[in-house]
PDB file of C-alpha atoms in Angstrom:
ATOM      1  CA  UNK A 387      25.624 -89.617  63.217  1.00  0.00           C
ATOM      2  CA  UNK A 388      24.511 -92.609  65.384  1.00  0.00           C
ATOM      3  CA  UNK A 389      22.594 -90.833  67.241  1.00  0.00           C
ATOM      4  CA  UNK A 390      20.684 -89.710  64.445  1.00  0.00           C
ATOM      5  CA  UNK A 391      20.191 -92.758  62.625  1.00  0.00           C
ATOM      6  CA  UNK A 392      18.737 -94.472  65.571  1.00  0.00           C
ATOM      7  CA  UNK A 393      16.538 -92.056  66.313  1.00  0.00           C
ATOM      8  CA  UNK A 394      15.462 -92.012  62.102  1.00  0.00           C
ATOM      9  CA  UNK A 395      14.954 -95.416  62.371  1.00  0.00           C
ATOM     10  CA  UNK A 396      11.678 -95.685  64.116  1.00  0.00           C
ATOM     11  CA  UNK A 397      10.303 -93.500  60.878  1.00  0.00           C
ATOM     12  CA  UNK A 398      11.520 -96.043  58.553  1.00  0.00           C
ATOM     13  CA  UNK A 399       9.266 -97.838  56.549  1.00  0.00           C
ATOM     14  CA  UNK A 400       9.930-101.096  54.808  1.00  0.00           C
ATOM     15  CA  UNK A 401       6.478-101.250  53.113  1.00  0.00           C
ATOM     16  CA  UNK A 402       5.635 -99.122  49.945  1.00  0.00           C
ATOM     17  CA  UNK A 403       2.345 -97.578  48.642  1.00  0.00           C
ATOM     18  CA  UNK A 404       0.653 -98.426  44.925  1.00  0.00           C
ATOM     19  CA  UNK A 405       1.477 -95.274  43.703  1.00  0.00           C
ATOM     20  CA  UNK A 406       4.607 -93.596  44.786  1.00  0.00           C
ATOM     21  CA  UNK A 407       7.373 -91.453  43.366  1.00  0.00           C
ATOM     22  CA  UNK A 408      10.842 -92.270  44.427  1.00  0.00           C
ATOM     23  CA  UNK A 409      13.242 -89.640  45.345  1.00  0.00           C
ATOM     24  CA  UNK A 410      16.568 -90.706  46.431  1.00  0.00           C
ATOM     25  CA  UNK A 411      18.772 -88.322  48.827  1.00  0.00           C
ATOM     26  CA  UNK A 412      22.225 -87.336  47.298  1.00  0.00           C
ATOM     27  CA  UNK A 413      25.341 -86.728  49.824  1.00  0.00           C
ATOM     28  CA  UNK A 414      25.222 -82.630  49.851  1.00  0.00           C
ATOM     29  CA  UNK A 415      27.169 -80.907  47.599  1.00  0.00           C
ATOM     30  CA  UNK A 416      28.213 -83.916  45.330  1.00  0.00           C
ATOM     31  CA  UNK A 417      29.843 -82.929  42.281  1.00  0.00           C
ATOM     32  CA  UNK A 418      26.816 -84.245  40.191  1.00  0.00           C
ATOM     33  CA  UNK A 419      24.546 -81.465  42.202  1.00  0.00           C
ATOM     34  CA  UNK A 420      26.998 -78.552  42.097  1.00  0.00           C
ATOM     35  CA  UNK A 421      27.480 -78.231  38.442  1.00  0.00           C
ATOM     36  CA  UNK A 422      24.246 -80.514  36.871  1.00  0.00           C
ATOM     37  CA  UNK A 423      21.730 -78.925  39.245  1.00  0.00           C
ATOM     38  CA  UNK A 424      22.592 -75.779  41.216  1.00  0.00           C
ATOM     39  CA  UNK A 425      19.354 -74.278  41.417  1.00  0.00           C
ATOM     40  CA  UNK A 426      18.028 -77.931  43.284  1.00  0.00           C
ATOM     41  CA  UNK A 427      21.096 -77.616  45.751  1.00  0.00           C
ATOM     42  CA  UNK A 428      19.047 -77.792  48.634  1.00  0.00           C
ATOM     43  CA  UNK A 429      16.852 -81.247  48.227  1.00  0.00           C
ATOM     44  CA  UNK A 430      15.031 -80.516  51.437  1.00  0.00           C
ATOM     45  CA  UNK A 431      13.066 -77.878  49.003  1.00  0.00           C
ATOM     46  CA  UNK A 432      13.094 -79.238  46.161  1.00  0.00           C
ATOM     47  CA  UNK A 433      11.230 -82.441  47.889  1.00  0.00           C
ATOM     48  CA  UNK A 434       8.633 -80.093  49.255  1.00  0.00           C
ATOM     49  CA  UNK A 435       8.171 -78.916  45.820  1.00  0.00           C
ATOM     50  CA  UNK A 436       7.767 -82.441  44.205  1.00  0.00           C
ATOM     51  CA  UNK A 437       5.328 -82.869  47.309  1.00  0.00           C
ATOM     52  CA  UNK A 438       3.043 -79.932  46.043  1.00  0.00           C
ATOM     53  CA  UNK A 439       2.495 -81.159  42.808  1.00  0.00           C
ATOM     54  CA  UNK A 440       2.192 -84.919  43.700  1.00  0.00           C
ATOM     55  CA  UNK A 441      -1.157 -86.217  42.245  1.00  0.00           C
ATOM     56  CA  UNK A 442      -3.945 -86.083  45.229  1.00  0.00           C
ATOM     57  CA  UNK A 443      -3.503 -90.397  45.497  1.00  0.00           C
ATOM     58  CA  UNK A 444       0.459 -90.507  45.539  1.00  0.00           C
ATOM     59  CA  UNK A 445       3.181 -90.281  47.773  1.00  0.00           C
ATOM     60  CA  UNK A 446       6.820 -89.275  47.709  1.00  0.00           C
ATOM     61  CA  UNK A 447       9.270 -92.054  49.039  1.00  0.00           C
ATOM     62  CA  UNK A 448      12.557 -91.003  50.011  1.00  0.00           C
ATOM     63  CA  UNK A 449      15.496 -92.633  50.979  1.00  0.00           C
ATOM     64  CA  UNK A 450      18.695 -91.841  52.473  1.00  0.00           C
ATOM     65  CA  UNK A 451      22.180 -91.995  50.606  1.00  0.00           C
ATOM     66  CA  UNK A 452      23.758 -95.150  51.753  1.00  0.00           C
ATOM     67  CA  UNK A 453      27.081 -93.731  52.754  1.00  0.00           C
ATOM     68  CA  UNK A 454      25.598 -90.600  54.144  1.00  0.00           C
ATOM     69  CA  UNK A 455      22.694 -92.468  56.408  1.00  0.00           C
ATOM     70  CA  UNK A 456      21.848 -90.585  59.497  1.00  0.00           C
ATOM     71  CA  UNK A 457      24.339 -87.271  57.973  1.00  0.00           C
ATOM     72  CA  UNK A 458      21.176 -85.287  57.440  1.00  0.00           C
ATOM     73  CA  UNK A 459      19.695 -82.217  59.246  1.00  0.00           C
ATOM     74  CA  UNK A 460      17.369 -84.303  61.638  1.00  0.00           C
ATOM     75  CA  UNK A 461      15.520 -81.281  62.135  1.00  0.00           C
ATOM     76  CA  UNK A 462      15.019 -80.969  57.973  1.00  0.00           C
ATOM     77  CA  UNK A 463      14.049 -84.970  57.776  1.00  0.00           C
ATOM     78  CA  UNK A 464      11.569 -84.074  60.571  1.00  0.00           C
ATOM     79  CA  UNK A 465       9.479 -81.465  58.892  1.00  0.00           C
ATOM     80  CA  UNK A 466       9.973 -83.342  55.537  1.00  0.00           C
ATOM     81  CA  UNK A 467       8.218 -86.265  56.822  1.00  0.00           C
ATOM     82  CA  UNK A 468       5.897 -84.635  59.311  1.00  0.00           C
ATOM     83  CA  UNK A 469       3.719 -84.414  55.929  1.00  0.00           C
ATOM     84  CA  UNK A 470       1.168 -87.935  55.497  1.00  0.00           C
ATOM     85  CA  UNK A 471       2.320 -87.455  52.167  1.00  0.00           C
ATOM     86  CA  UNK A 472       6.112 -88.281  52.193  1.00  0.00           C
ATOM     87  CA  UNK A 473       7.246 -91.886  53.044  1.00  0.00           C
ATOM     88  CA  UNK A 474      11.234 -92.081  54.702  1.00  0.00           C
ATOM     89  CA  UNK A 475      11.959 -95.748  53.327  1.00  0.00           C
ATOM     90  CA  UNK A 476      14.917 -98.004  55.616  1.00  0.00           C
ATOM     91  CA  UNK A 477      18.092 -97.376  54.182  1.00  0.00           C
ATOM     92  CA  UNK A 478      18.977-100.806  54.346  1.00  0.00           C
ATOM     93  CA  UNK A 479      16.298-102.203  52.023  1.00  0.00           C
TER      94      UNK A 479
END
């Protein structure tokens, strides 16, 4: 977990675009996702699908759960923000 959340933390931004949406990462398999939202289980495709139908001159802005910072696939937070279009923001902020 460490590990991970010190490697994340040279992607962090602290600086937001005009035009962003916001889309805040739940800890996996919280009780609000299993029976509110099971078809959006997995948020690492549900944010590429918010990310395909983001107007051409916005981002997406994510941002890890506070208790769950540096608990995520790295490899999944990788591709996710390998895109110019998606924005990891510092946990912290």
């Amino acid at each position: 977990m460490f590990l991970c959340q010190t490697y994340l933390s040279f992607f962090y931004k602290n600086n937001l675009p005009k035009k962003f949406v916001y889309f805040p990462l739940h800890v996996p398999n919280d009780i609000s996702l299993t029976i509110r939202a099971k078809s959006y289980l997995d948020q690492f495709d549900l944010i590429e699908k918010i990310v395909k139908s983001l107007p051409k001159n916005f981002f997406l802005v994510i941002k890890e759960h506070p208790s769950f910072v540096g608990n995520y696939a790295l490899k999944k937070i990788l591709n996710i923000i390998q895109n110019n279009k998606v924005i990891l923001f510092d946990p912290f902020k």
